Short mmCIF file of C-alpha atoms in Angstrom, two decimals:
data_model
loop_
_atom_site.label_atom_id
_atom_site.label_comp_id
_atom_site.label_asym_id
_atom_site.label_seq_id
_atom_site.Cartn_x
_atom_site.Cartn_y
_atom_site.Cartn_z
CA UNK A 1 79.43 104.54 101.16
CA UNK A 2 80.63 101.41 103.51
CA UNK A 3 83.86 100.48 103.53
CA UNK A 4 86.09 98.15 105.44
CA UNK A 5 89.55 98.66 106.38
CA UNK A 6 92.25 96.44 106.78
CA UNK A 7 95.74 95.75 106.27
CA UNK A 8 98.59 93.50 105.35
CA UNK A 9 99.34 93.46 108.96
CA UNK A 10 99.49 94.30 112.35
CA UNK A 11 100.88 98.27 113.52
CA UNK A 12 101.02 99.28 110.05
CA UNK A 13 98.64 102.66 110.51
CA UNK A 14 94.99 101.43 109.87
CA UNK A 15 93.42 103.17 112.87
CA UNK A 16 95.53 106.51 112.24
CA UNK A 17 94.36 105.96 107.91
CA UNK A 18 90.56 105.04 109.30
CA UNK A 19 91.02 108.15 111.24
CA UNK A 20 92.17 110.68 108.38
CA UNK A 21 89.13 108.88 105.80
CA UNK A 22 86.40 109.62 108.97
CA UNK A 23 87.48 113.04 108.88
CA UNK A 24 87.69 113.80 105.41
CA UNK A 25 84.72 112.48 104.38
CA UNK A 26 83.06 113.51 108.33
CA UNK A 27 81.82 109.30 108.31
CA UNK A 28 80.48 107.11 111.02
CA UNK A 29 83.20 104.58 112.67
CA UNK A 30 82.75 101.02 113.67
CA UNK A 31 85.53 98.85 115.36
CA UNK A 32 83.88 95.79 115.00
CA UNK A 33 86.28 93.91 117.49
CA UNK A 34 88.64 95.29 119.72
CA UNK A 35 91.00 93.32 120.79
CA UNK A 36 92.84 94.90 124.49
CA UNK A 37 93.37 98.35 125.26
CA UNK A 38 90.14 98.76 126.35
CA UNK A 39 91.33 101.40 128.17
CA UNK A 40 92.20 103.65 125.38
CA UNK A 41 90.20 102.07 122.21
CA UNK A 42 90.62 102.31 118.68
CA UNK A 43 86.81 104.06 118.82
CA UNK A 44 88.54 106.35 121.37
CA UNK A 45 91.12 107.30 119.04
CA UNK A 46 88.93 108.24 116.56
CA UNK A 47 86.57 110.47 118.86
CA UNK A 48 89.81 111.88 120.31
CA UNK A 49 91.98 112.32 116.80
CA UNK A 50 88.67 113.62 114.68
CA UNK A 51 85.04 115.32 114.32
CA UNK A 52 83.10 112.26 113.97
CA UNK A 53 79.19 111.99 113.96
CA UNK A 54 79.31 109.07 115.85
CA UNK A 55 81.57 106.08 116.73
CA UNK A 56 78.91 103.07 117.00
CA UNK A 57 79.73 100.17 120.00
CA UNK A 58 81.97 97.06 119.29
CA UNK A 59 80.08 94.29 118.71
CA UNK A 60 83.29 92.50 120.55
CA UNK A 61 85.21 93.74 123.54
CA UNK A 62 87.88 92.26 124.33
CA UNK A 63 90.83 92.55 127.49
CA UNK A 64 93.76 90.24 125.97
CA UNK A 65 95.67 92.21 123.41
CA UNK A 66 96.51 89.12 121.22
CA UNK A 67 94.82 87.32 118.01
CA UNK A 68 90.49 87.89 118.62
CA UNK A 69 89.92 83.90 118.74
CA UNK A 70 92.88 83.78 121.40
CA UNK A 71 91.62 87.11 123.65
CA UNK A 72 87.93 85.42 123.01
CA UNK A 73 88.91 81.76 124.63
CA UNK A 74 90.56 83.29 127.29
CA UNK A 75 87.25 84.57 128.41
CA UNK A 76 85.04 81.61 127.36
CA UNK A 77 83.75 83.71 124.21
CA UNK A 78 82.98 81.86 120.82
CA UNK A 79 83.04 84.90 117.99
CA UNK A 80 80.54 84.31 115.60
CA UNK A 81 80.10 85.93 112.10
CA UNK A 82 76.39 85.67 112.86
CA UNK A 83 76.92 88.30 115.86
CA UNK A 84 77.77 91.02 113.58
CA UNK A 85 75.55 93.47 111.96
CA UNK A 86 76.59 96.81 110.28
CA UNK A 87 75.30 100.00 112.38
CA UNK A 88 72.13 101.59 110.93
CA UNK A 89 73.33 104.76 109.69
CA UNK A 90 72.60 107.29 106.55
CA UNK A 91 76.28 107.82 106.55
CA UNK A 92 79.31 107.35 105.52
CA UNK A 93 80.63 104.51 107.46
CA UNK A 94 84.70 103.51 108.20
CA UNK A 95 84.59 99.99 109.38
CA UNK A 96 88.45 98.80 110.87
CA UNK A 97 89.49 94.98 111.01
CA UNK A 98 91.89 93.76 113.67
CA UNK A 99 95.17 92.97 111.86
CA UNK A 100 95.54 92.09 108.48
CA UNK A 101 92.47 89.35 106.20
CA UNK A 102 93.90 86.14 108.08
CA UNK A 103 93.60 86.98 111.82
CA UNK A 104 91.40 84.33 113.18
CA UNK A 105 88.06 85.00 115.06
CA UNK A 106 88.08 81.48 116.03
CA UNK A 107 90.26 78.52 115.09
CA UNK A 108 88.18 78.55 111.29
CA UNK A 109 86.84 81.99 110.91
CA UNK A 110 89.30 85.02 109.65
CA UNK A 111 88.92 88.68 109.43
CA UNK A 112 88.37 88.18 105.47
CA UNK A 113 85.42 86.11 106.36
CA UNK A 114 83.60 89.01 108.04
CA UNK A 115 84.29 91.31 104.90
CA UNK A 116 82.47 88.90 102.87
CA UNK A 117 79.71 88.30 105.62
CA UNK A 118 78.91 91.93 105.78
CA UNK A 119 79.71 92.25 102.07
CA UNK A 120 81.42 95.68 102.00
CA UNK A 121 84.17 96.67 99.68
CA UNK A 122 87.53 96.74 101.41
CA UNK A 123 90.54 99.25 101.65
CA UNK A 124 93.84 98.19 102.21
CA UNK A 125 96.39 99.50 104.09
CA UNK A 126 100.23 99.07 103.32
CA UNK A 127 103.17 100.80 104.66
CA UNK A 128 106.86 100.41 103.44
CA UNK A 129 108.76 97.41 105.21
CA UNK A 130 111.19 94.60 103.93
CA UNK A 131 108.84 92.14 103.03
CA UNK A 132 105.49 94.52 102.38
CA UNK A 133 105.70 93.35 98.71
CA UNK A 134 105.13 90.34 99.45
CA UNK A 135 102.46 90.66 102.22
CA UNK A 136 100.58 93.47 100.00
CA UNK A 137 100.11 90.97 96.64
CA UNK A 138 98.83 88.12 99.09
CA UNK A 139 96.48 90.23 100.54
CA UNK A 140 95.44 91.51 96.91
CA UNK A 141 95.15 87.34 96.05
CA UNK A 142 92.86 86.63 98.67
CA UNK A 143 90.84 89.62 98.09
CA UNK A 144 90.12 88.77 94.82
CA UNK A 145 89.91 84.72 95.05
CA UNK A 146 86.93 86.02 97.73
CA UNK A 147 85.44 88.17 94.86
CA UNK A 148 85.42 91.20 97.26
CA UNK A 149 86.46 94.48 95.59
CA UNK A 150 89.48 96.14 96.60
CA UNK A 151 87.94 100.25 96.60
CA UNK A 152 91.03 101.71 97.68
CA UNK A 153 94.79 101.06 98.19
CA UNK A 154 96.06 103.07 101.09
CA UNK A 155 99.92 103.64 101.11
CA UNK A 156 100.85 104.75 104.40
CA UNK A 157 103.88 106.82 104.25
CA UNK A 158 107.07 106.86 101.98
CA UNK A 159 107.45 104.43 99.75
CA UNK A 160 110.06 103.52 97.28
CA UNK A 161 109.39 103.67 93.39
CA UNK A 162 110.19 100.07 92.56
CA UNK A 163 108.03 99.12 95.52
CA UNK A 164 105.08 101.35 95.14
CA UNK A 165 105.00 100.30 91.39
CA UNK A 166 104.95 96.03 92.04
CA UNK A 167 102.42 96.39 94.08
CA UNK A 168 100.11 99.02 91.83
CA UNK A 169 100.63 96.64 88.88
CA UNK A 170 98.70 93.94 91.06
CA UNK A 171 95.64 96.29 91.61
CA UNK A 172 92.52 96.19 89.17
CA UNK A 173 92.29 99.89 87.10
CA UNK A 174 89.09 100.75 89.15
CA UNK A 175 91.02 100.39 92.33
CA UNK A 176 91.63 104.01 93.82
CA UNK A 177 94.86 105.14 95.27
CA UNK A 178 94.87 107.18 98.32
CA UNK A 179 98.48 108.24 99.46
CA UNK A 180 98.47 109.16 103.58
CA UNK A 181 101.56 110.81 104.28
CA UNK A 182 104.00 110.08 107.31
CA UNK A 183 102.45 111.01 110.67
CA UNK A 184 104.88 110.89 113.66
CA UNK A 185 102.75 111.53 116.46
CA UNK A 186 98.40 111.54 115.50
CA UNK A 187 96.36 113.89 117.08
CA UNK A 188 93.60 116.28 116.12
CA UNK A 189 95.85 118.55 114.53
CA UNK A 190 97.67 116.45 112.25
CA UNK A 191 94.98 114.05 111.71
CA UNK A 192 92.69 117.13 110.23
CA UNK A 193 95.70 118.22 107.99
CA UNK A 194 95.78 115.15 106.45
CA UNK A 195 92.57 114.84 105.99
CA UNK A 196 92.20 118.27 104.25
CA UNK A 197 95.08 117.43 101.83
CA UNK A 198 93.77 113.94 101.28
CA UNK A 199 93.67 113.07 97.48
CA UNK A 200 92.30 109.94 95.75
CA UNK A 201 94.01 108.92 92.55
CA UNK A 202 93.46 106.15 89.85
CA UNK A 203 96.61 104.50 88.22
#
């Protein structure tokens, strides 16, 4: 299994999700562009938070923590789709986006472009806000317009009834629900709870 996960925005829990899904199903990570704080990575997070096999290199490492085709002009870099080629592994592998399916990698490539280029299946990750209603079902649209399948809808935390149900109306019925509960502060500890308590559901 390949999977690639992303979001219906930015600082809404994908690396602490991608972390809990590496160790519960003890997968392979990939960061395929990180975007500043190269001083304490996504890739670190994961090696620090979890018992993974292996976290492979970015393909992209950038030092501006803004938008990838912003950090990538800044230092005279032109990201290109053609650049990017899934690790060779037998595993399980967790692939994380930057952001949510509409950050650019350059002024006419997005995030959603690389899930089709590497054609994986996607997860998506959505956490209770005022407006996440409408951010999740435009995700969901541009998902499907793309014809890539939508494995797994991650809800990150509480969520209300009348929200939770809008948006799991929108899903297909072979789209699997994975509920990640609230983690204040990830580290090995809770990250390994969560992962042993982890439960995927259908509607």
């Amino acid at each position: 299994m390949k999977i690639f996960i992303t979001g219906i925005g930015t600082e809404i829990g994908k690396t602490v999700c991608s972390a809990i899904l590496v160790q519960h199903f003890k997968a392979d990570y990939w960061k395929p562009v990180q975007s500043g704080d190269l001083h304490n990575t996504d890739s670190n997070k994961i090696k620090n938070w979890t018992d993974s096999p292996f976290c492979h290199p970015e393909t992209y490492r950038l030092q501006l923590a803004a938008s990838p085709h912003q950090s990538a002009r800044e230092e005279n870099v032109h990201i290109k789709l053609d650049d990017f080629r899934l690790p060779d592994t037998e595993n399980i592998l967790i692939v994380e986006g930057a952001g949510g399916l509409m950050v650019p990698l350059s002024d006419n490539r997005f995030m959603i472009d690389l899930v089709e280029t590497l054609n994986l299946p996607a997860a998506l990750v959505i956490r209770n806000y005022l407006g996440c209603i409408n951010h999740s079902l435009l995700s969901i649209m541009a998902l499907q317009q793309r014809n890539i399948l939508l494995e797994y809808l991650i809800l990150n935390g509480e969520f209300p009834e009348d929200t939770e149900r809008v948006i799991c109306s929108f899903i297909e019925k072979d789209t699997k629900i994975i509920r990640i509960p609230e983690i204040g502060q990830p580290d090995r500890q809770t990250i390994t709870t969560a992962a042993k308590a982890l439960t995927i559901t259908n509607l």
